[in-house]
PDB file of C-alpha atoms in Angstrom:
ATOM      1  CA  MET Q   1      69.964   6.282 -49.713  1.00 48.00           C
ATOM      2  CA  PRO Q   2      66.657   4.399 -49.401  1.00 55.00           C
ATOM      3  CA  GLY Q   3      65.317   4.531 -45.919  1.00 58.00           C
ATOM      4  CA  THR Q   4      67.387   7.590 -44.923  1.00 67.00           C
ATOM      5  CA  ILE Q   5      65.394   9.910 -42.653  1.00 69.00           C
ATOM      6  CA  ASP Q   6      65.670  13.656 -43.174  1.00 79.00           C
ATOM      7  CA  PRO Q   7      66.296  15.101 -39.653  1.00 80.00           C
ATOM      8  CA  ALA Q   8      64.532  18.358 -40.525  1.00 79.00           C
ATOM      9  CA  ALA Q   9      61.441  16.523 -41.779  1.00 82.00           C
ATOM     10  CA  ALA Q  10      61.425  14.346 -38.663  1.00 81.00           C
ATOM     11  CA  LEU Q  11      61.646  17.382 -36.396  1.00 82.00           C
ATOM     12  CA  GLN Q  12      58.908  19.180 -38.327  1.00 82.00           C
ATOM     13  CA  HIS Q  13      56.660  16.129 -37.959  1.00 78.00           C
ATOM     14  CA  SER Q  14      57.356  16.062 -34.209  1.00 80.00           C
ATOM     15  CA  LEU Q  15      56.477  19.733 -33.842  1.00 81.00           C
ATOM     16  CA  LEU Q  16      53.305  19.505 -35.926  1.00 82.00           C
ATOM     17  CA  SER Q  17      52.006  16.360 -34.275  1.00 83.00           C
ATOM     18  CA  ARG Q  18      53.060  16.873 -30.645  1.00 85.00           C
ATOM     19  CA  LEU Q  19      53.613  20.568 -29.869  1.00 83.00           C
ATOM     20  CA  LYS Q  20      50.757  22.364 -28.074  1.00 83.00           C
ATOM     21  CA  LEU Q  21      50.104  26.040 -27.411  1.00 82.00           C
ATOM     22  CA  ARG Q  22      50.349  25.565 -23.637  1.00 85.00           C
ATOM     23  CA  GLN Q  23      53.890  24.283 -24.164  1.00 84.00           C
ATOM     24  CA  LEU Q  24      54.778  27.472 -26.045  1.00 83.00           C
ATOM     25  CA  THR Q  25      53.333  29.424 -23.128  1.00 85.00           C
ATOM     26  CA  LEU Q  26      55.537  27.385 -20.794  1.00 86.00           C
ATOM     27  CA  LEU Q  27      58.642  28.248 -22.827  1.00 86.00           C
ATOM     28  CA  GLN Q  28      57.772  31.940 -22.672  1.00 85.00           C
ATOM     29  CA  ALA Q  29      57.248  31.744 -18.902  1.00 87.00           C
ATOM     30  CA  VAL Q  30      60.590  29.970 -18.373  1.00 86.00           C
ATOM     31  CA  ASP Q  31      62.334  32.613 -20.460  1.00 87.00           C
ATOM     32  CA  ARG Q  32      60.674  35.399 -18.471  1.00 86.00           C
ATOM     33  CA  HIS Q  33      61.372  34.025 -14.993  1.00 87.00           C
ATOM     34  CA  ARG Q  34      64.437  31.799 -15.543  1.00 88.00           C
ATOM     35  CA  SER Q  35      63.303  29.840 -12.465  1.00 86.00           C
ATOM     36  CA  LEU Q  36      61.099  26.738 -12.343  1.00 85.00           C
ATOM     37  CA  VAL Q  37      59.885  27.758  -8.863  1.00 86.00           C
ATOM     38  CA  ARG Q  38      58.587  31.102 -10.156  1.00 87.00           C
ATOM     39  CA  VAL Q  39      57.124  29.468 -13.267  1.00 85.00           C
ATOM     40  CA  ALA Q  40      55.307  26.959 -11.059  1.00 85.00           C
ATOM     41  CA  ASP Q  41      53.902  29.830  -8.961  1.00 85.00           C
ATOM     42  CA  GLN Q  42      52.735  31.690 -12.063  1.00 84.00           C
ATOM     43  CA  MET Q  43      51.106  28.651 -13.657  1.00 83.00           C
ATOM     44  CA  GLN Q  44      49.767  27.363 -10.328  1.00 84.00           C
ATOM     45  CA  LEU Q  45      51.382  23.946 -10.747  1.00 83.00           C
ATOM     46  CA  SER Q  46      53.920  22.013  -8.698  1.00 87.00           C
ATOM     47  CA  GLN Q  47      57.602  22.340  -9.507  1.00 85.00           C
ATOM     48  CA  PRO Q  48      57.894  18.621 -10.418  1.00 87.00           C
ATOM     49  CA  ALA Q  49      55.015  19.081 -12.879  1.00 87.00           C
ATOM     50  CA  ILE Q  50      56.777  22.063 -14.500  1.00 87.00           C
ATOM     51  CA  THR Q  51      60.060  20.140 -14.642  1.00 88.00           C
ATOM     52  CA  LYS Q  52      58.321  17.210 -16.336  1.00 89.00           C
ATOM     53  CA  ALA Q  53      56.554  19.527 -18.797  1.00 87.00           C
ATOM     54  CA  LEU Q  54      59.821  21.215 -19.738  1.00 88.00           C
ATOM     55  CA  HIS Q  55      61.460  17.831 -20.323  1.00 89.00           C
ATOM     56  CA  GLU Q  56      58.550  16.935 -22.628  1.00 88.00           C
ATOM     57  CA  VAL Q  57      59.021  20.134 -24.634  1.00 87.00           C
ATOM     58  CA  GLU Q  58      62.749  19.476 -24.956  1.00 88.00           C
ATOM     59  CA  ASP Q  59      61.950  15.951 -26.168  1.00 88.00           C
ATOM     60  CA  ILE Q  60      59.591  17.362 -28.813  1.00 88.00           C
ATOM     61  CA  PHE Q  61      62.262  19.800 -30.052  1.00 88.00           C
ATOM     62  CA  GLY Q  62      64.904  17.078 -29.831  1.00 87.00           C
ATOM     63  CA  SER Q  63      67.370  19.344 -28.017  1.00 87.00           C
ATOM     64  CA  ARG Q  64      68.210  20.679 -24.590  1.00 89.00           C
ATOM     65  CA  LEU Q  65      66.619  24.142 -24.575  1.00 90.00           C
ATOM     66  CA  PHE Q  66      67.925  25.524 -21.259  1.00 90.00           C
ATOM     67  CA  ASP Q  67      71.130  25.078 -19.282  1.00 89.00           C
ATOM     68  CA  ARG Q  68      70.670  24.822 -15.515  1.00 86.00           C
ATOM     69  CA  THR Q  69      73.174  27.292 -13.978  1.00 86.00           C
ATOM     70  CA  SER Q  70      73.712  29.099 -10.680  1.00 83.00           C
ATOM     71  CA  ARG Q  71      72.029  32.100 -12.326  1.00 82.00           C
ATOM     72  CA  GLY Q  72      68.959  30.096 -13.216  1.00 85.00           C
ATOM     73  CA  LEU Q  73      67.834  28.664 -16.530  1.00 88.00           C
ATOM     74  CA  VAL Q  74      69.778  30.054 -19.501  1.00 89.00           C
ATOM     75  CA  PRO Q  75      68.614  29.347 -23.077  1.00 89.00           C
ATOM     76  CA  THR Q  76      70.912  27.266 -25.265  1.00 91.00           C
ATOM     77  CA  ALA Q  77      71.258  28.096 -28.977  1.00 90.00           C
ATOM     78  CA  ALA Q  78      68.419  25.639 -29.630  1.00 88.00           C
ATOM     79  CA  GLY Q  79      66.469  27.273 -26.818  1.00 87.00           C
ATOM     80  CA  GLU Q  80      66.833  30.717 -28.395  1.00 88.00           C
ATOM     81  CA  ALA Q  81      65.473  29.321 -31.676  1.00 87.00           C
ATOM     82  CA  ALA Q  82      62.564  27.646 -29.890  1.00 86.00           C
ATOM     83  CA  LEU Q  83      61.786  30.845 -27.947  1.00 85.00           C
ATOM     84  CA  HIS Q  84      61.802  32.866 -31.164  1.00 82.00           C
ATOM     85  CA  CYS Q  85      59.311  30.377 -32.595  1.00 82.00           C
ATOM     86  CA  ALA Q  86      57.138  30.522 -29.468  1.00 83.00           C
ATOM     87  CA  LYS Q  87      57.060  34.326 -29.411  1.00 81.00           C
ATOM     88  CA  ARG Q  88      56.077  34.530 -33.073  1.00 78.00           C
ATOM     89  CA  TRP Q  89      53.324  31.913 -32.827  1.00 79.00           C
ATOM     90  CA  LEU Q  90      51.863  33.410 -29.663  1.00 78.00           C
ATOM     91  CA  ALA Q  91      52.038  36.925 -31.133  1.00 76.00           C
ATOM     92  CA  GLU Q  92      50.203  35.712 -34.257  1.00 73.00           C
ATOM     93  CA  LEU Q  93      47.561  34.086 -32.053  1.00 76.00           C
ATOM     94  CA  GLU Q  94      47.115  37.285 -30.021  1.00 74.00           C
ATOM     95  CA  ALA Q  95      46.824  39.321 -33.233  1.00 68.00           C
ATOM     96  CA  THR Q  96      44.206  36.915 -34.595  1.00 71.00           C
ATOM     97  CA  THR Q  97      42.092  37.134 -31.431  1.00 71.00           C
ATOM     98  CA  ARG Q  98      42.222  40.931 -31.619  1.00 67.00           C
ATOM     99  CA  VAL Q  99      41.105  40.910 -35.259  1.00 63.00           C
ATOM    100  CA  LEU Q 100      38.255  38.499 -34.509  1.00 69.00           C
ATOM    101  CA  THR Q 101      36.999  40.529 -31.536  1.00 64.00           C
ATOM    102  CA  SER Q 102      37.268  43.673 -33.666  1.00 60.00           C
ATOM    103  CA  LEU Q 103      35.134  42.044 -36.362  1.00 61.00           C
ATOM    104  CA  GLU Q 104      32.607  40.921 -33.741  1.00 60.00           C
ATOM    105  CA  ALA Q 105      32.375  44.534 -32.543  1.00 57.00           C
ATOM    106  CA  GLY Q 106      31.380  45.678 -36.029  1.00 54.00           C
ATOM    107  CA  ARG Q 107      34.790  46.846 -37.194  1.00 57.00           C
ATOM    108  CA  SER Q 108      36.175  45.845 -40.597  1.00 56.00           C
ATOM    109  CA  GLY Q 109      39.403  44.588 -39.056  1.00 73.00           C
ATOM    110  CA  ARG Q 110      42.406  45.705 -37.035  1.00 81.00           C
ATOM    111  CA  ILE Q 111      45.820  47.089 -37.927  1.00 87.00           C
ATOM    112  CA  ARG Q 112      48.830  47.666 -35.692  1.00 90.00           C
ATOM    113  CA  LEU Q 113      50.970  50.651 -36.703  1.00 94.00           C
ATOM    114  CA  GLY Q 114      54.389  51.645 -35.388  1.00 95.00           C
ATOM    115  CA  LEU Q 115      55.635  55.253 -35.444  1.00 94.00           C
ATOM    116  CA  THR Q 116      58.854  57.010 -34.505  1.00 91.00           C
ATOM    117  CA  GLN Q 117      58.522  60.317 -32.678  1.00 84.00           C
ATOM    118  CA  GLN Q 118      60.206  62.239 -35.489  1.00 81.00           C
ATOM    119  CA  VAL Q 119      57.595  61.354 -38.102  1.00 88.00           C
ATOM    120  CA  PRO Q 120      56.242  64.712 -39.392  1.00 88.00           C
ATOM    121  CA  GLN Q 121      52.841  65.662 -38.006  1.00 88.00           C
ATOM    122  CA  GLN Q 122      51.312  65.899 -41.487  1.00 90.00           C
ATOM    123  CA  LEU Q 123      52.469  62.389 -42.374  1.00 91.00           C
ATOM    124  CA  MET Q 124      51.256  60.926 -39.086  1.00 91.00           C
ATOM    125  CA  ALA Q 125      47.889  62.695 -39.438  1.00 91.00           C
ATOM    126  CA  SER Q 126      47.540  61.323 -42.971  1.00 92.00           C
ATOM    127  CA  ALA Q 127      48.150  57.756 -41.788  1.00 92.00           C
ATOM    128  CA  LEU Q 128      45.761  57.932 -38.838  1.00 92.00           C
ATOM    129  CA  THR Q 129      43.040  59.804 -40.757  1.00 91.00           C
ATOM    130  CA  HIS Q 130      43.221  57.287 -43.597  1.00 90.00           C
ATOM    131  CA  LEU Q 131      42.755  54.418 -41.163  1.00 89.00           C
ATOM    132  CA  LEU Q 132      40.157  55.974 -38.866  1.00 87.00           C
ATOM    133  CA  ASP Q 133      37.960  57.430 -41.630  1.00 86.00           C
ATOM    134  CA  ARG Q 134      37.375  54.057 -43.285  1.00 77.00           C
ATOM    135  CA  SER Q 135      33.853  52.689 -43.539  1.00 70.00           C
ATOM    136  CA  PRO Q 136      33.149  50.334 -41.935  1.00 75.00           C
ATOM    137  CA  ARG Q 137      35.476  51.491 -39.176  1.00 77.00           C
ATOM    138  CA  ILE Q 138      38.761  49.725 -38.534  1.00 82.00           C
ATOM    139  CA  SER Q 139      40.374  49.249 -35.139  1.00 83.00           C
ATOM    140  CA  VAL Q 140      43.859  50.822 -34.923  1.00 88.00           C
ATOM    141  CA  MET Q 141      46.650  50.150 -32.438  1.00 88.00           C
ATOM    142  CA  VAL Q 142      49.618  52.570 -32.459  1.00 93.00           C
ATOM    143  CA  ARG Q 143      53.005  51.868 -30.874  1.00 92.00           C
ATOM    144  CA  GLU Q 144      55.822  54.423 -30.667  1.00 91.00           C
ATOM    145  CA  GLY Q 145      59.518  53.573 -30.541  1.00 90.00           C
ATOM    146  CA  THR Q 146      62.865  53.929 -32.259  1.00 88.00           C
ATOM    147  CA  THR Q 147      63.256  52.420 -35.708  1.00 90.00           C
ATOM    148  CA  ASP Q 148      65.228  49.499 -34.240  1.00 89.00           C
ATOM    149  CA  GLU Q 149      62.434  48.841 -31.730  1.00 91.00           C
ATOM    150  CA  LEU Q 150      59.744  49.023 -34.412  1.00 93.00           C
ATOM    151  CA  VAL Q 151      61.623  46.644 -36.709  1.00 92.00           C
ATOM    152  CA  ALA Q 152      62.014  44.216 -33.800  1.00 90.00           C
ATOM    153  CA  SER Q 153      58.247  44.480 -33.179  1.00 91.00           C
ATOM    154  CA  LEU Q 154      57.574  43.785 -36.861  1.00 92.00           C
ATOM    155  CA  VAL Q 155      59.790  40.708 -36.878  1.00 88.00           C
ATOM    156  CA  ALA Q 156      58.097  39.502 -33.665  1.00 84.00           C
ATOM    157  CA  ARG Q 157      54.688  39.983 -35.378  1.00 85.00           C
ATOM    158  CA  GLU Q 158      53.652  42.511 -32.723  1.00 87.00           C
ATOM    159  CA  ILE Q 159      52.836  45.191 -35.325  1.00 92.00           C
ATOM    160  CA  ASP Q 160      51.829  45.026 -39.005  1.00 91.00           C
ATOM    161  CA  CYS Q 161      53.622  48.050 -40.451  1.00 94.00           C
ATOM    162  CA  ALA Q 162      55.600  51.078 -39.338  1.00 96.00           C
ATOM    163  CA  ILE Q 163      56.791  54.538 -40.357  1.00 95.00           C
ATOM    164  CA  GLY Q 164      60.321  55.298 -39.204  1.00 92.00           C
ATOM    165  CA  ARG Q 165      63.853  56.020 -40.362  1.00 90.00           C
ATOM    166  CA  SER Q 166      65.559  53.812 -42.930  1.00 90.00           C
ATOM    167  CA  TYR Q 167      66.949  50.686 -41.298  1.00 88.00           C
ATOM    168  CA  ASP Q 168      70.484  49.471 -41.956  1.00 83.00           C
ATOM    169  CA  GLY Q 169      70.346  46.223 -39.998  1.00 82.00           C
ATOM    170  CA  ASP Q 170      69.480  42.673 -40.952  1.00 81.00           C
ATOM    171  CA  ALA Q 171      65.867  41.585 -40.468  1.00 83.00           C
ATOM    172  CA  SER Q 172      64.434  38.552 -42.238  1.00 82.00           C
ATOM    173  CA  GLY Q 173      61.486  39.340 -44.502  1.00 88.00           C
ATOM    174  CA  LEU Q 174      61.582  43.104 -43.860  1.00 92.00           C
ATOM    175  CA  ILE Q 175      60.314  45.333 -46.683  1.00 93.00           C
ATOM    176  CA  GLN Q 176      61.179  49.034 -46.462  1.00 94.00           C
ATOM    177  CA  GLN Q 177      60.460  51.882 -48.854  1.00 94.00           C
ATOM    178  CA  ALA Q 178      61.946  55.369 -48.490  1.00 94.00           C
ATOM    179  CA  ILE Q 179      59.113  57.892 -48.798  1.00 94.00           C
ATOM    180  CA  TYR Q 180      60.275  61.268 -47.480  1.00 92.00           C
ATOM    181  CA  GLU Q 181      63.514  63.239 -47.066  1.00 91.00           C
ATOM    182  CA  GLN Q 182      64.004  65.575 -44.093  1.00 90.00           C
ATOM    183  CA  GLU Q 183      66.485  68.379 -43.520  1.00 91.00           C
ATOM    184  CA  PRO Q 184      68.241  68.353 -40.136  1.00 93.00           C
ATOM    185  CA  CYS Q 185      68.741  71.356 -37.902  1.00 94.00           C
ATOM    186  CA  LEU Q 186      70.462  72.095 -34.608  1.00 96.00           C
ATOM    187  CA  VAL Q 187      67.924  72.781 -31.865  1.00 95.00           C
ATOM    188  CA  VAL Q 188      68.481  74.605 -28.567  1.00 95.00           C
ATOM    189  CA  GLY Q 189      66.350  76.336 -25.946  1.00 93.00           C
ATOM    190  CA  ALA Q 190      64.700  79.414 -27.499  1.00 92.00           C
ATOM    191  CA  LYS Q 191      66.312  81.809 -25.001  1.00 93.00           C
ATOM    192  CA  ASN Q 192      69.774  80.466 -25.892  1.00 95.00           C
ATOM    193  CA  VAL Q 193      69.608  80.843 -29.682  1.00 94.00           C
ATOM    194  CA  LYS Q 194      71.360  84.237 -29.921  1.00 94.00           C
ATOM    195  CA  ARG Q 195      74.262  83.251 -27.661  1.00 95.00           C
ATOM    196  CA  LEU Q 196      74.830  79.815 -29.201  1.00 95.00           C
ATOM    197  CA  SER Q 197      74.593  80.986 -32.822  1.00 93.00           C
ATOM    198  CA  ARG Q 198      77.538  83.397 -32.710  1.00 92.00           C
ATOM    199  CA  GLY Q 199      80.134  82.756 -35.379  1.00 91.00           C
ATOM    200  CA  ALA Q 200      80.245  80.251 -38.204  1.00 93.00           C
ATOM    201  CA  LEU Q 201      79.246  76.620 -37.960  1.00 92.00           C
ATOM    202  CA  ASP Q 202      82.046  74.986 -35.969  1.00 92.00           C
ATOM    203  CA  TRP Q 203      81.712  71.297 -35.043  1.00 93.00           C
ATOM    204  CA  VAL Q 204      84.639  71.502 -32.638  1.00 92.00           C
ATOM    205  CA  ARG Q 205      82.813  74.204 -30.665  1.00 93.00           C
ATOM    206  CA  LEU Q 206      79.480  72.393 -30.974  1.00 93.00           C
ATOM    207  CA  ALA Q 207      80.993  69.177 -29.617  1.00 93.00           C
ATOM    208  CA  GLN Q 208      81.729  71.011 -26.346  1.00 94.00           C
ATOM    209  CA  LEU Q 209      78.028  71.724 -25.736  1.00 96.00           C
ATOM    210  CA  ASP Q 210      75.660  69.541 -23.700  1.00 97.00           C
ATOM    211  CA  TRP Q 211      74.262  67.122 -26.246  1.00 97.00           C
ATOM    212  CA  ILE Q 212      70.955  65.298 -26.242  1.00 97.00           C
ATOM    213  CA  LEU Q 213      71.270  62.254 -28.495  1.00 95.00           C
ATOM    214  CA  PRO Q 214      69.248  59.123 -29.272  1.00 92.00           C
ATOM    215  CA  PRO Q 215      70.152  55.964 -27.343  1.00 89.00           C
ATOM    216  CA  PRO Q 216      73.249  53.995 -28.378  1.00 87.00           C
ATOM    217  CA  ASN Q 217      73.011  51.555 -31.280  1.00 79.00           C
ATOM    218  CA  THR Q 218      70.017  53.285 -32.873  1.00 82.00           C
ATOM    219  CA  PRO Q 219      70.127  54.336 -36.558  1.00 79.00           C
ATOM    220  CA  MET Q 220      70.050  58.041 -35.678  1.00 86.00           C
ATOM    221  CA  ARG Q 221      72.810  57.747 -33.078  1.00 88.00           C
ATOM    222  CA  ARG Q 222      74.996  55.983 -35.626  1.00 87.00           C
ATOM    223  CA  THR Q 223      74.255  58.738 -38.146  1.00 88.00           C
ATOM    224  CA  TYR Q 224      75.156  61.535 -35.716  1.00 92.00           C
ATOM    225  CA  ASN Q 225      78.358  59.804 -34.633  1.00 92.00           C
ATOM    226  CA  ALA Q 226      79.357  59.508 -38.291  1.00 91.00           C
ATOM    227  CA  ILE Q 227      78.749  63.245 -38.797  1.00 90.00           C
ATOM    228  CA  PHE Q 228      81.108  64.165 -35.965  1.00 92.00           C
ATOM    229  CA  VAL Q 229      83.751  61.703 -37.150  1.00 93.00           C
ATOM    230  CA  GLY Q 230      83.429  63.064 -40.695  1.00 90.00           C
ATOM    231  CA  ALA Q 231      84.045  66.569 -39.329  1.00 90.00           C
ATOM    232  CA  GLY Q 232      87.199  65.319 -37.595  1.00 92.00           C
ATOM    233  CA  VAL Q 233      85.655  65.591 -34.128  1.00 93.00           C
ATOM    234  CA  GLN Q 234      85.227  62.938 -31.445  1.00 93.00           C
ATOM    235  CA  PRO Q 235      81.491  62.264 -30.959  1.00 93.00           C
ATOM    236  CA  PRO Q 236      80.417  63.984 -27.728  1.00 93.00           C
ATOM    237  CA  MET Q 237      79.401  62.201 -24.550  1.00 93.00           C
ATOM    238  CA  PRO Q 238      75.720  63.206 -24.235  1.00 94.00           C
ATOM    239  CA  ILE Q 239      74.146  64.513 -21.053  1.00 96.00           C
ATOM    240  CA  LEU Q 240      70.890  62.797 -22.046  1.00 96.00           C
ATOM    241  CA  GLU Q 241      70.180  59.797 -24.285  1.00 95.00           C
ATOM    242  CA  THR Q 242      66.513  59.626 -25.244  1.00 93.00           C
ATOM    243  CA  THR Q 243      63.906  59.873 -27.998  1.00 88.00           C
ATOM    244  CA  SER Q 244      61.266  61.234 -25.598  1.00 89.00           C
ATOM    245  CA  LEU Q 245      60.022  64.624 -26.808  1.00 87.00           C
ATOM    246  CA  ARG Q 246      58.951  65.647 -23.297  1.00 88.00           C
ATOM    247  CA  SER Q 247      62.382  64.863 -21.875  1.00 93.00           C
ATOM    248  CA  ILE Q 248      64.159  66.662 -24.722  1.00 92.00           C
ATOM    249  CA  GLU Q 249      61.975  69.749 -24.359  1.00 90.00           C
ATOM    250  CA  THR Q 250      62.510  69.850 -20.580  1.00 93.00           C
ATOM    251  CA  VAL Q 251      66.304  69.677 -20.841  1.00 94.00           C
ATOM    252  CA  LEU Q 252      66.452  72.251 -23.669  1.00 94.00           C
ATOM    253  CA  ARG Q 253      64.423  74.629 -21.532  1.00 91.00           C
ATOM    254  CA  HIS Q 254      66.525  74.298 -18.389  1.00 93.00           C
ATOM    255  CA  GLU Q 255      70.080  73.609 -19.593  1.00 95.00           C
ATOM    256  CA  PRO Q 256      71.699  76.731 -21.157  1.00 95.00           C
ATOM    257  CA  ASN Q 257      74.152  74.781 -23.342  1.00 96.00           C
ATOM    258  CA  ALA Q 258      71.871  71.900 -24.328  1.00 96.00           C
ATOM    259  CA  VAL Q 259      71.624  71.086 -28.028  1.00 97.00           C
ATOM    260  CA  THR Q 260      70.194  68.318 -30.183  1.00 96.00           C
ATOM    261  CA  ILE Q 261      69.474  67.552 -33.836  1.00 95.00           C
ATOM    262  CA  PHE Q 262      65.931  67.418 -35.155  1.00 92.00           C
ATOM    263  CA  ALA Q 263      64.209  67.238 -38.501  1.00 91.00           C
ATOM    264  CA  ARG Q 264      63.441  70.856 -39.364  1.00 90.00           C
ATOM    265  CA  ASP Q 265      59.788  70.214 -40.236  1.00 88.00           C
ATOM    266  CA  VAL Q 266      59.196  68.340 -36.965  1.00 87.00           C
ATOM    267  CA  MET Q 267      60.920  71.142 -35.042  1.00 88.00           C
ATOM    268  CA  LEU Q 268      58.642  73.705 -36.707  1.00 85.00           C
ATOM    269  CA  ASP Q 269      55.595  71.590 -35.778  1.00 81.00           C
ATOM    270  CA  MET Q 270      56.715  71.640 -32.139  1.00 80.00           C
ATOM    271  CA  GLU Q 271      58.089  75.185 -31.985  1.00 74.00           C
ATOM    272  CA  ARG Q 272      54.784  76.800 -31.067  1.00 71.00           C
ATOM    273  CA  SER Q 273      54.157  74.501 -28.106  1.00 74.00           C
ATOM    274  CA  CYS Q 274      57.770  73.915 -26.957  1.00 78.00           C
ATOM    275  CA  ASP Q 275      60.317  76.424 -25.742  1.00 85.00           C
ATOM    276  CA  TRP Q 276      62.952  75.609 -28.356  1.00 90.00           C
ATOM    277  CA  ALA Q 277      64.235  76.969 -31.669  1.00 91.00           C
ATOM    278  CA  ALA Q 278      66.706  76.149 -34.430  1.00 93.00           C
ATOM    279  CA  LEU Q 279      70.180  77.618 -34.715  1.00 94.00           C
ATOM    280  CA  PRO Q 280      70.611  79.533 -37.998  1.00 94.00           C
ATOM    281  CA  TYR Q 281      72.954  76.991 -39.585  1.00 93.00           C
ATOM    282  CA  ARG Q 282      72.254  74.879 -42.661  1.00 92.00           C
ATOM    283  CA  LEU Q 283      73.675  71.394 -42.361  1.00 91.00           C
ATOM    284  CA  SER Q 284      75.144  69.857 -45.515  1.00 86.00           C
ATOM    285  CA  TRP Q 285      73.541  66.423 -45.116  1.00 86.00           C
ATOM    286  CA  ASN Q 286      70.101  64.884 -44.903  1.00 85.00           C
ATOM    287  CA  LEU Q 287      68.682  62.653 -42.229  1.00 89.00           C
ATOM    288  CA  PRO Q 288      68.088  58.986 -43.105  1.00 89.00           C
ATOM    289  CA  PRO Q 289      64.826  59.061 -45.069  1.00 92.00           C
ATOM    290  CA  VAL Q 290      61.484  58.443 -43.435  1.00 93.00           C
ATOM    291  CA  SER Q 291      60.479  54.972 -44.615  1.00 95.00           C
ATOM    292  CA  PHE Q 292      57.452  52.688 -44.639  1.00 96.00           C
ATOM    293  CA  PHE Q 293      58.092  49.217 -43.206  1.00 96.00           C
ATOM    294  CA  THR Q 294      56.237  45.960 -43.296  1.00 93.00           C
ATOM    295  CA  LEU Q 295      57.001  42.260 -43.721  1.00 91.00           C
ATOM    296  CA  LYS Q 296      56.961  40.355 -47.004  1.00 89.00           C
ATOM    297  CA  GLU Q 297      53.985  38.203 -46.010  1.00 84.00           C
ATOM    298  CA  VAL Q 298      51.990  41.239 -44.827  1.00 85.00           C
ATOM    299  CA  GLU Q 299      52.668  43.714 -47.653  1.00 86.00           C
ATOM    300  CA  VAL Q 300      49.878  42.244 -49.838  1.00 85.00           C
ATOM    301  CA  HIS Q 301      47.226  42.879 -47.162  1.00 85.00           C
ATOM    302  CA  PRO Q 302      44.720  45.383 -48.652  1.00 85.00           C
ATOM    303  CA  THR Q 303      44.746  47.657 -45.577  1.00 87.00           C
ATOM    304  CA  VAL Q 304      48.547  47.802 -45.517  1.00 89.00           C
ATOM    305  CA  GLN Q 305      48.657  48.494 -49.255  1.00 91.00           C
ATOM    306  CA  SER Q 306      46.097  51.301 -49.063  1.00 91.00           C
ATOM    307  CA  LEU Q 307      47.866  52.844 -46.043  1.00 93.00           C
ATOM    308  CA  ARG Q 308      51.201  52.800 -47.863  1.00 94.00           C
ATOM    309  CA  ARG Q 309      49.612  54.496 -50.890  1.00 93.00           C
ATOM    310  CA  ALA Q 310      48.027  57.191 -48.706  1.00 93.00           C
ATOM    311  CA  VAL Q 311      51.283  57.881 -46.856  1.00 94.00           C
ATOM    312  CA  ASN Q 312      53.232  57.947 -50.139  1.00 94.00           C
ATOM    313  CA  GLU Q 313      50.814  60.435 -51.699  1.00 94.00           C
ATOM    314  CA  THR Q 314      51.039  62.715 -48.663  1.00 94.00           C
ATOM    315  CA  ALA Q 315      54.850  62.516 -48.691  1.00 93.00           C
ATOM    316  CA  GLN Q 316      54.930  63.459 -52.393  1.00 93.00           C
ATOM    317  CA  ARG Q 317      52.693  66.502 -51.752  1.00 93.00           C
ATOM    318  CA  MET Q 318      54.882  67.564 -48.805  1.00 90.00           C
ATOM    319  CA  MET Q 319      58.063  67.364 -50.879  1.00 87.00           C
ATOM    320  CA  LYS Q 320      56.499  69.349 -53.746  1.00 86.00           C
ATOM    321  CA  SER Q 321      55.312  72.111 -51.428  1.00 83.00           C
ATOM    322  CA  ALA Q 322      58.762  72.304 -49.796  1.00 74.00           C
ATOM    323  CA  ARG Q 323      60.506  73.026 -53.128  1.00 69.00           C
TER     324      ARG Q 323
END
């Protein structure tokens, strides 16, 4: 009808014309502290001033963003959406300042790369060498984490691309490309290999050992649980849940019945420096493929494109040499 106002257009106009960066910073501070008193202390303002500022932000968004409860300020559904917006905008701003300071220092730019700890050494070396050997030099930031953590960092605009396991969750704008298949193997302390490798592969017996597994709700933990269930065995309760190589190596060295699953090529990379070894069993399944991740709006960036090509080429050479 003539004269009808589109609510979404009206809200967009309010955000574009009234919202300021300091108000996004305020939202982030409220989310972090959940207390106006602590936010006031952090921002060195009075509590009434913070209360007034929060009311102004809620007026701009046209919704109540936080419920006042006995446990402090709790985001409403609208508040969660506003916080997601604030985090993304502030992350983009931080990334832009880093790029600009990198350019001022004579670099050709900056890229933020995420890696899981089970990326093969050769693939990781290829990625870092490709980036660091560029001329003019580029500034590189590397963050390690599980695939879930790296995808969350991508969506939050905290990193530009990542190499990890294939991701089976839902993430808006995520682009992933499988680049490398890895064979799994059972890994134990080197001194325990002979004792723990007696007999045929038996998942019932293996389930009774002291397992080291990735944290719950990670892609690899879901994969391992499915393997046990497929073998008709209840997934074991692990003695350690971690992706930390140092923690895994320590427990394998000191616990006589400790066992975990690793990519065979990564295990071989680590075998010389860590006191662990693979059991002589061939598993009948592959790990989720190593994949290259980025976001739709970032995939056309020349540095991201050239890095993906370099990593792909290395992965193809690795697979050919493994045949």
